[in-house]
Every structure is written in C-alpha cells, then in structure tokens.
GROMACS .gro file of C-alpha atoms in nm:
model
  277
    1MET     CA    1   3.103   2.610  -3.076
    2THR     CA    2   3.056   2.813  -2.780
    3THR     CA    3   2.870   2.659  -2.490
    4SER     CA    4   2.602   2.871  -2.308
    5THR     CA    5   2.533   2.814  -1.960
    6ASP     CA    6   2.229   3.057  -1.975
    7PRO     CA    7   1.927   2.873  -2.104
    8THR     CA    8   1.767   3.196  -2.222
    9GLN     CA    9   2.081   3.263  -2.442
   10VAL     CA   10   2.033   2.902  -2.607
   11ASP     CA   11   1.854   2.965  -2.939
   12ASP     CA   12   1.627   2.720  -3.127
   13SER     CA   13   1.904   2.637  -3.383
   14LEU     CA   14   2.128   2.493  -3.090
   15VAL     CA   15   1.826   2.300  -2.956
   16ALA     CA   16   1.756   2.169  -3.309
   17LEU     CA   17   2.101   2.052  -3.363
   18ALA     CA   18   2.104   1.861  -3.044
   19ALA     CA   19   1.786   1.702  -3.105
   20GLU     CA   20   1.908   1.598  -3.448
   21ARG     CA   21   2.221   1.443  -3.295
   22LEU     CA   22   1.990   1.221  -3.072
   23THR     CA   23   1.753   1.134  -3.363
   24VAL     CA   24   2.047   1.030  -3.584
   25ALA     CA   25   2.204   0.837  -3.308
   26ALA     CA   26   1.856   0.646  -3.239
   27ALA     CA   27   1.809   0.574  -3.607
   28THR     CA   28   2.155   0.448  -3.680
   29ARG     CA   29   2.206   0.254  -3.352
   30GLN     CA   30   2.534   0.450  -3.313
   31PRO     CA   31   2.563   0.653  -2.991
   32CYS     CA   32   2.664   1.008  -3.024
   33THR     CA   33   2.910   1.241  -2.827
   34PRO     CA   34   2.770   1.421  -2.517
   35LEU     CA   35   2.535   1.706  -2.540
   36ARG     CA   36   2.680   1.886  -2.267
   37ALA     CA   37   2.923   2.038  -2.501
   38LEU     CA   38   2.642   2.241  -2.667
   39ILE     CA   39   2.432   2.350  -2.356
   40GLY     CA   40   2.613   2.305  -2.052
   41PRO     CA   41   2.597   2.013  -1.808
   42ASP     CA   42   2.340   2.165  -1.573
   43ASP     CA   43   2.111   2.357  -1.822
   44VAL     CA   44   1.801   2.150  -1.754
   45VAL     CA   45   1.576   2.405  -1.915
   46THR     CA   46   1.730   2.375  -2.253
   47ALA     CA   47   1.754   1.992  -2.196
   48TYR     CA   48   1.391   1.975  -2.177
   49ARG     CA   49   1.350   2.192  -2.475
   50ILE     CA   50   1.560   1.935  -2.668
   51GLN     CA   51   1.358   1.636  -2.510
   52GLU     CA   52   1.057   1.804  -2.654
   53ARG     CA   53   1.201   1.834  -3.001
   54PHE     CA   54   1.353   1.472  -2.978
   55ASN     CA   55   1.022   1.321  -2.884
   56ALA     CA   56   0.839   1.547  -3.137
   57ALA     CA   57   1.041   1.352  -3.416
   58ARG     CA   58   0.903   1.027  -3.276
   59VAL     CA   59   0.543   1.139  -3.267
   60ALA     CA   60   0.600   1.267  -3.640
   61GLN     CA   61   0.700   0.898  -3.731
   62GLY     CA   62   0.346   0.763  -3.597
   63VAL     CA   63   0.401   0.659  -3.272
   64THR     CA   64   0.156   0.785  -2.978
   65VAL     CA   65   0.218   0.887  -2.603
   66VAL     CA   66   0.105   0.608  -2.363
   67GLY     CA   67   0.263   0.746  -2.049
   68ARG     CA   68   0.568   0.889  -1.872
   69LYS     CA   69   0.865   0.743  -1.670
   70ILE     CA   70   1.036   0.898  -1.372
   71GLY     CA   71   1.421   0.855  -1.374
   72ALA     CA   72   1.677   0.871  -1.135
   73THR     CA   73   1.442   0.833  -0.824
   74SER     CA   74   1.685   0.587  -0.620
   75GLU     CA   75   2.002   0.697  -0.462
   76ALA     CA   76   2.170   0.378  -0.618
   77VAL     CA   77   2.081   0.486  -0.957
   78GLN     CA   78   2.166   0.860  -0.900
   79LYS     CA   79   2.516   0.744  -0.788
   80GLN     CA   80   2.534   0.517  -1.107
   81LEU     CA   81   2.440   0.795  -1.331
   82GLY     CA   82   2.636   1.076  -1.156
   83VAL     CA   83   2.342   1.274  -1.096
   84ASN     CA   84   2.145   1.415  -0.786
   85GLN     CA   85   1.789   1.465  -0.872
   86PRO     CA   86   1.512   1.276  -1.060
   87ASP     CA   87   1.398   1.361  -1.423
   88PHE     CA   88   1.116   1.248  -1.653
   89GLY     CA   89   1.051   1.112  -2.009
   90VAL     CA   90   0.770   1.014  -2.241
   91LEU     CA   91   0.660   0.648  -2.301
   92PHE     CA   92   0.555   0.569  -2.660
   93SER     CA   93   0.354   0.309  -2.801
   94ASP     CA   94   0.646   0.128  -2.973
   95MET     CA   95   0.832   0.102  -2.630
   96ALA     CA   96   0.588  -0.132  -2.466
   97TYR     CA   97   0.638  -0.505  -2.432
   98ARG     CA   98   0.428  -0.768  -2.257
   99ASP     CA   99   0.545  -1.006  -1.987
  100GLY     CA  100   0.775  -1.278  -2.124
  101ASP     CA  101   0.820  -1.108  -2.461
  102GLU     CA  102   1.134  -1.170  -2.641
  103ILE     CA  103   1.295  -0.814  -2.728
  104SER     CA  104   1.551  -0.763  -3.015
  105MET     CA  105   1.899  -0.635  -2.874
  106GLY     CA  106   1.914  -0.468  -3.216
  107ARG     CA  107   1.660  -0.189  -3.126
  108LEU     CA  108   1.893  -0.099  -2.813
  109LEU     CA  109   2.243   0.063  -2.801
  110GLN     CA  110   2.370   0.029  -2.452
  111PRO     CA  111   2.076  -0.135  -2.247
  112LYS     CA  112   2.045  -0.169  -1.861
  113ALA     CA  113   1.748  -0.311  -1.671
  114GLU     CA  114   1.582  -0.188  -1.355
  115ALA     CA  115   1.274  -0.290  -1.175
  116GLU     CA  116   0.983  -0.078  -1.061
  117ILE     CA  117   0.634  -0.031  -0.999
  118ALA     CA  118   0.396   0.090  -1.291
  119PHE     CA  119   0.087   0.288  -1.190
  120PHE     CA  120  -0.201   0.304  -1.429
  121LEU     CA  121  -0.416   0.623  -1.403
  122ALA     CA  122  -0.798   0.620  -1.359
  123GLU     CA  123  -0.812   0.970  -1.328
  124ASP     CA  124  -0.649   1.279  -1.463
  125LEU     CA  125  -0.378   1.448  -1.268
  126ALA     CA  126  -0.418   1.808  -1.401
  127ASP     CA  127  -0.594   2.020  -1.143
  128GLY     CA  128  -0.601   2.035  -0.770
  129PRO     CA  129  -0.295   2.019  -0.523
  130LEU     CA  130  -0.159   1.710  -0.693
  131ASP     CA  131  -0.033   1.592  -0.356
  132LEU     CA  132   0.021   1.232  -0.225
  133ALA     CA  133  -0.366   1.189  -0.130
  134GLN     CA  134  -0.473   1.312  -0.486
  135CYS     CA  135  -0.223   1.096  -0.674
  136ARG     CA  136  -0.297   0.788  -0.470
  137ALA     CA  137  -0.648   0.822  -0.554
  138ALA     CA  138  -0.590   0.866  -0.922
  139VAL     CA  139  -0.401   0.527  -0.948
  140GLY     CA  140  -0.645   0.280  -1.072
  141GLU     CA  141  -0.397  -0.031  -1.063
  142ALA     CA  142  -0.054  -0.117  -1.052
  143ALA     CA  143   0.187  -0.363  -1.199
  144ALA     CA  144   0.538  -0.493  -1.160
  145ALA     CA  145   0.749  -0.349  -1.455
  146LEU     CA  146   1.095  -0.385  -1.626
  147GLU     CA  147   1.225  -0.043  -1.764
  148ILE     CA  148   1.515  -0.108  -1.993
  149VAL     CA  149   1.694   0.211  -1.992
  150ASP     CA  150   1.930   0.318  -2.279
  151SER     CA  151   2.149   0.606  -2.405
  152ARG     CA  152   2.192   0.757  -2.705
  153ILE     CA  153   2.522   0.902  -2.565
  154SER     CA  154   2.846   0.696  -2.601
  155ASP     CA  155   2.939   0.493  -2.301
  156TRP     CA  156   2.684   0.645  -2.074
  157ASP     CA  157   2.900   0.945  -2.045
  158ILE     CA  158   2.628   1.171  -1.926
  159SER     CA  159   2.558   1.475  -1.727
  160PHE     CA  160   2.212   1.545  -1.597
  161ALA     CA  161   2.136   1.785  -1.899
  162ASP     CA  162   2.256   1.480  -2.131
  163THR     CA  163   2.000   1.223  -1.981
  164VAL     CA  164   1.697   1.470  -1.962
  165ALA     CA  165   1.767   1.577  -2.332
  166ASP     CA  166   1.779   1.188  -2.422
  167ASN     CA  167   1.418   1.143  -2.307
  168ALA     CA  168   1.539   1.052  -1.971
  169SER     CA  169   1.766   0.780  -2.133
  170SER     CA  170   1.454   0.582  -2.226
  171GLY     CA  171   1.466   0.245  -2.410
  172VAL     CA  172   1.180   0.009  -2.370
  173PHE     CA  173   0.935  -0.126  -2.084
  174VAL     CA  174   0.775  -0.456  -2.009
  175LEU     CA  175   0.465  -0.466  -1.798
  176GLY     CA  176   0.373  -0.764  -1.572
  177ILE     CA  177   0.028  -0.940  -1.616
  178GLN     CA  178  -0.074  -0.915  -1.251
  179ARG     CA  179  -0.276  -0.633  -1.148
  180ARG     CA  180  -0.309  -0.479  -0.807
  181THR     CA  181  -0.498  -0.193  -0.654
  182LEU     CA  182  -0.336   0.022  -0.377
  183ASP     CA  183  -0.580  -0.140  -0.133
  184ASP     CA  184  -0.369  -0.456  -0.178
  185PHE     CA  185  -0.031  -0.317  -0.103
  186GLU     CA  186   0.161  -0.039   0.025
  187PRO     CA  187   0.418   0.092  -0.237
  188SER     CA  188   0.692   0.236   0.010
  189GLU     CA  189   0.679  -0.116   0.182
  190VAL     CA  190   0.746  -0.358  -0.099
  191THR     CA  191   1.067  -0.526  -0.187
  192MET     CA  192   1.220  -0.599  -0.497
  193SER     CA  193   1.448  -0.874  -0.633
  194MET     CA  194   1.583  -0.876  -1.012
  195SER     CA  195   1.775  -1.152  -1.170
  196ILE     CA  196   1.951  -1.193  -1.504
  197ASP     CA  197   2.014  -1.536  -1.619
  198GLY     CA  198   1.880  -1.664  -1.304
  199GLU     CA  199   2.130  -1.483  -1.073
  200VAL     CA  200   1.991  -1.205  -0.839
  201VAL     CA  201   2.171  -0.896  -0.937
  202SER     CA  202   1.960  -0.605  -0.798
  203THR     CA  203   1.745  -0.585  -0.471
  204GLY     CA  204   1.570  -0.288  -0.327
  205THR     CA  205   1.270  -0.153  -0.162
  206GLY     CA  206   0.987   0.087  -0.249
  207ALA     CA  207   1.122   0.340   0.014
  208ALA     CA  208   1.419   0.366  -0.221
  209CYS     CA  209   1.215   0.516  -0.472
  210LEU     CA  210   1.199   0.909  -0.334
  211GLY     CA  211   1.079   0.752   0.000
  212ASP     CA  212   0.759   0.631  -0.163
  213PRO     CA  213   0.680   0.550  -0.547
  214LEU     CA  214   0.367   0.774  -0.475
  215ASN     CA  215   0.602   1.062  -0.392
  216ALA     CA  216   0.768   1.024  -0.713
  217LEU     CA  217   0.423   1.014  -0.891
  218ALA     CA  218   0.317   1.331  -0.724
  219TRP     CA  219   0.640   1.486  -0.827
  220LEU     CA  220   0.603   1.399  -1.178
  221ALA     CA  221   0.216   1.521  -1.167
  222GLN     CA  222   0.349   1.863  -1.048
  223LYS     CA  223   0.634   1.882  -1.303
  224ALA     CA  224   0.404   1.760  -1.597
  225ARG     CA  225   0.149   2.022  -1.525
  226ALA     CA  226   0.426   2.285  -1.497
  227PHE     CA  227   0.560   2.190  -1.835
  228GLY     CA  228   0.184   2.227  -1.992
  229ASP     CA  229   0.137   1.856  -2.036
  230PRO     CA  230  -0.047   1.707  -1.745
  231LEU     CA  231  -0.071   1.342  -1.675
  232ARG     CA  232  -0.393   1.191  -1.799
  233LYS     CA  233  -0.625   0.914  -1.732
  234GLY     CA  234  -0.529   0.585  -1.897
  235GLN     CA  235  -0.147   0.663  -1.900
  236VAL     CA  236   0.106   0.431  -1.757
  237ILE     CA  237   0.365   0.586  -1.532
  238LEU     CA  238   0.684   0.405  -1.458
  239SER     CA  239   0.743   0.529  -1.103
  240GLY     CA  240   1.126   0.482  -1.095
  241ALA     CA  241   1.391   0.217  -1.009
  242LEU     CA  242   1.366   0.032  -0.671
  243GLY     CA  243   1.717  -0.097  -0.694
  244PRO     CA  244   2.048  -0.045  -0.887
  245MET     CA  245   2.021  -0.098  -1.284
  246ARG     CA  246   2.219  -0.373  -1.436
  247PRO     CA  247   2.357  -0.407  -1.798
  248LEU     CA  248   2.238  -0.651  -2.049
  249HIS     CA  249   2.386  -0.865  -2.283
  250PRO     CA  250   2.251  -1.050  -2.581
  251GLY     CA  251   2.060  -1.364  -2.482
  252ALA     CA  252   1.999  -1.240  -2.138
  253ARG     CA  253   1.686  -1.336  -1.968
  254VAL     CA  254   1.566  -1.077  -1.701
  255SER     CA  255   1.298  -1.135  -1.416
  256ALA     CA  256   1.182  -0.942  -1.122
  257ILE     CA  257   0.959  -1.009  -0.827
  258ILE     CA  258   0.805  -0.724  -0.631
  259ASP     CA  259   0.623  -0.862  -0.328
  260GLY     CA  260   0.264  -0.779  -0.325
  261VAL     CA  261   0.277  -0.651  -0.669
  262GLY     CA  262   0.371  -0.942  -0.894
  263THR     CA  263   0.629  -1.071  -1.145
  264VAL     CA  264   0.753  -0.974  -1.471
  265SER     CA  265   1.006  -1.110  -1.718
  266ALA     CA  266   1.161  -1.061  -2.054
  267SER     CA  267   1.434  -1.207  -2.279
  268PHE     CA  268   1.680  -1.034  -2.517
  269SER     CA  269   1.738  -1.172  -2.860
  270MET     CA  270   2.077  -1.211  -3.011
  271THR     CA  271   1.904  -1.161  -3.354
  272PRO     CA  272   1.991  -0.802  -3.453
  273GLU     CA  273   1.699  -0.573  -3.574
  274VAL     CA  274   1.782  -0.388  -3.896
  275PRO     CA  275   1.731  -0.023  -3.862
  276SER     CA  276   1.466   0.116  -4.107
  277GLU     CA  277   1.589   0.321  -4.423
   0.00000   0.00000   0.00000
C-alpha cells in the first residue's frame, strides 16, 4: 500500500484500517506493526484522526471519558521515545485505579511507568485566552499520579504519528489519595522520585515538564479547543512525566513521591487477565 505524506490525501478507509489495527492489538493483547507505513511518520493530522476513530471504538464498548493525558512533555521521555514534541490522548473510566491498587499485567502489553502531577479541573477551559493564569485558576486540586504508558505497536518501535494514533501510548493511571490546591505548592518547583521494588529508578522536577506542568495544561487546553473538544470541569488531567519512564515486570510494585503533592503506589499482578471474547 502506498504511503501518503499529505494528510489531505489520506482517505477515511486508510484511517479506519489503521484504527482497526490498533483495536485488534488492544483486544488480543498482541502488538501490531507500526502505523507509519500507512500514513507517514510525521503525519500528525491523520494520526489524530486515527486516534479519534480508535477512541470511538472504546466509547462504543461503554466506557466514558474522564479526562485527558499529555505525553512526551519532558526531554528525558522525548529522547526515550524518539520524538520532539508533546502529544495528547484521552483518559477513559476503565483506565483509572486508586492508590495501592493491584493491576493485572494481563490488560497491558508493554507497560512502562512514569510519575506526574494530576490536575482536577474545577472550571471549564473552553473560552478565553487559555493562558497560564486562566489554567491555574481552573485547577481545583492536584494529586500525585502514576501513568502506566503502553503501546499497541510492537517493541515500542514508534514514530510521533504512531504514538499519537495510539491514544498517546496510553495504558492505565493511578491517582494518589492526598489532594492539594495550588496555594499549597508550586508545580514547577516540585521534585519527584519513583521506585520499583524499593529501588529508585527515576527522578525529576516539575520544571522538566515543559518548564512547568501548568504550561503543559495550557498547551493541552489550547489544543483541545482547536480540536473542537475543550477541557471540562470535573475532568482529570495527567500533565506529563517529571522524569524518565521505566519498564514494568510482573510482580512489580511501583511507588512515587512528589514533594509537596503526595505519594502514590500500585502493584502489578502476575495473574493474567483473559481478554474478553
């Protein structure tokens, strides 16, 4: 099949084919070949069209949208993924876990953990300048979070278009119990330490996330509005990794401390989850 580098020339049938490839990979827990062979490695416009189709299949299965995630916000993660700009994806109700939960490795393909700040919106971010001041004012509370990124693409062999199409390489997420307001801490000044099985494997700072996690929120708010689906009150926003992501293994226990925000942890069961028919 001929690859098109012009997004205006990529028709819906190709978008549907790419989305179906991701849907099958997710359902069977069998990673698929990269999508860039279909659409081109830098075709971001078409990649978001594929993401929308892929996510629509999830909604059709009965899950609901609970928020958004921002990916590739830190230089460390960009280097790990081989990309040079952030992206965003959708958080669904069946992706959410609570602090201390056990998560079946059977629902994941190639998981990696990263620690970040989660923002809970108390106001819509749909109108106005959507600048740093407006986004700060819209945040009701914040918490420490683990994002377990995952890829439906074999061996994480991804281009930017691959990860965008794949719902920004989303897996699941875990929210800490402690809640803080932005009067309690400054997101750009926090420090983070993440451990796997008691060993520190990733460290970072708030400034590593686009200079300030609130910058990431403002970037997302503007992008989401441009795509016609602005951020809404009540949504949770994963603002992006504060340090490098690390691979997980069955039986792993992951914990993170974000100074001034809180702690969060999860364990990963060796018991496989049987895919639904």
